[in-house]
Amino acid sequence: METCLQSNGWISLPKNLRLRHGWSEGQRFRVVEDGDSVKLVPEAAASVERVLGMLKSDVVFGIEAMEEAIAGELSDRHARP
């Protein structure tokens, strides 16, 4: 597989490679130098859309309960040495 470095620094990844790995527009990569080579390592994107519904629960929390939990966690973090 070959691709070409463009004048603006972009490199296009072939469509079949993107499809095989499930990469779409906005996929982020770490660029890692490895001797004379460069590796593109995909970063795990934990977006709400990707994780929505992964944890099943019958418990439903309202906005107020979530805001209280967040405020409590922030308070705990600031109290730590």
Tab-separated table of C-alpha atoms in Angstrom:
chain	number	residue	atom	x	y	z
A	1	MET	CA	0.000	0.000	0.000
A	2	GLU	CA	1.309	3.438	-0.875
A	3	THR	CA	0.204	6.983	-0.199
A	4	CYS	CA	1.719	10.411	-0.778
A	5	LEU	CA	2.600	13.255	1.576
A	6	GLN	CA	0.771	16.370	0.367
A	7	SER	CA	2.148	19.919	0.449
A	8	ASN	CA	-0.014	20.764	3.481
A	9	GLY	CA	1.451	17.820	5.453
A	10	TRP	CA	-1.581	15.560	5.070
A	11	ILE	CA	-1.374	11.860	4.258
A	12	SER	CA	-4.451	10.042	2.956
A	13	LEU	CA	-5.121	6.547	4.269
A	14	PRO	CA	-6.604	4.179	1.674
A	15	LYS	CA	-10.363	3.618	2.012
A	16	ASN	CA	-10.103	-0.164	2.413
A	17	LEU	CA	-7.716	0.340	5.360
A	18	ARG	CA	-10.062	2.880	7.005
A	19	LEU	CA	-13.032	0.566	6.559
A	20	ARG	CA	-11.181	-2.487	7.870
A	21	HIS	CA	-10.243	-0.659	11.069
A	22	GLY	CA	-13.501	1.261	11.452
A	23	TRP	CA	-11.804	4.649	11.219
A	24	SER	CA	-13.820	7.636	10.101
A	25	GLU	CA	-13.371	11.377	9.848
A	26	GLY	CA	-12.111	12.778	13.143
A	27	GLN	CA	-10.263	9.616	14.211
A	28	ARG	CA	-7.261	10.728	16.243
A	29	PHE	CA	-3.831	9.070	16.073
A	30	ARG	CA	-0.615	9.270	18.058
A	31	VAL	CA	2.419	9.664	15.811
A	32	VAL	CA	5.268	7.470	17.061
A	33	GLU	CA	8.778	7.535	15.631
A	34	ASP	CA	10.324	4.071	15.438
A	35	GLY	CA	13.845	4.297	14.073
A	36	ASP	CA	13.515	5.174	10.382
A	37	SER	CA	9.747	4.541	10.442
A	38	VAL	CA	6.703	6.371	11.740
A	39	LYS	CA	3.694	4.594	13.255
A	40	LEU	CA	0.175	5.954	13.467
A	41	VAL	CA	-1.435	4.562	16.617
A	42	PRO	CA	-5.202	5.132	16.815
A	43	GLU	CA	-6.387	6.724	20.033
A	44	ALA	CA	-9.389	5.184	21.716
A	45	ALA	CA	-12.275	7.588	21.343
A	46	ALA	CA	-14.643	7.221	24.278
A	47	SER	CA	-17.361	9.452	22.929
A	48	VAL	CA	-20.842	9.353	24.408
A	49	GLU	CA	-22.191	7.916	21.152
A	50	ARG	CA	-19.766	4.972	21.305
A	51	VAL	CA	-20.399	4.053	24.948
A	52	LEU	CA	-24.094	4.913	25.229
A	53	GLY	CA	-26.034	1.884	26.416
A	54	MET	CA	-22.982	-0.232	27.286
A	55	LEU	CA	-23.865	-0.296	30.970
A	56	LYS	CA	-27.368	-1.578	31.559
A	57	SER	CA	-29.178	-0.432	34.679
A	58	ASP	CA	-32.733	0.013	35.881
A	59	VAL	CA	-31.626	3.003	37.969
A	60	VAL	CA	-32.344	6.388	36.434
A	61	PHE	CA	-30.606	9.492	37.738
A	62	GLY	CA	-31.934	12.980	37.293
A	63	ILE	CA	-29.855	16.036	36.466
A	64	GLU	CA	-29.877	17.183	40.102
A	65	ALA	CA	-28.488	13.854	41.346
A	66	MET	CA	-25.756	13.917	38.705
A	67	GLU	CA	-24.801	17.512	39.531
A	68	GLU	CA	-24.614	16.609	43.244
A	69	ALA	CA	-22.388	13.611	42.485
A	70	ILE	CA	-20.069	15.726	40.326
A	71	ALA	CA	-19.886	18.459	42.969
A	72	GLY	CA	-19.113	15.851	45.639
A	73	GLU	CA	-16.325	14.301	43.577
A	74	LEU	CA	-14.799	17.705	42.844
A	75	SER	CA	-14.956	18.577	46.537
A	76	ASP	CA	-13.260	15.269	47.436
A	77	ARG	CA	-10.503	15.841	44.871
A	78	HIS	CA	-9.742	19.327	46.165
A	79	ALA	CA	-9.629	18.066	49.753
A	80	ARG	CA	-6.939	15.473	48.927
A	81	PRO	CA	-3.319	16.438	49.771
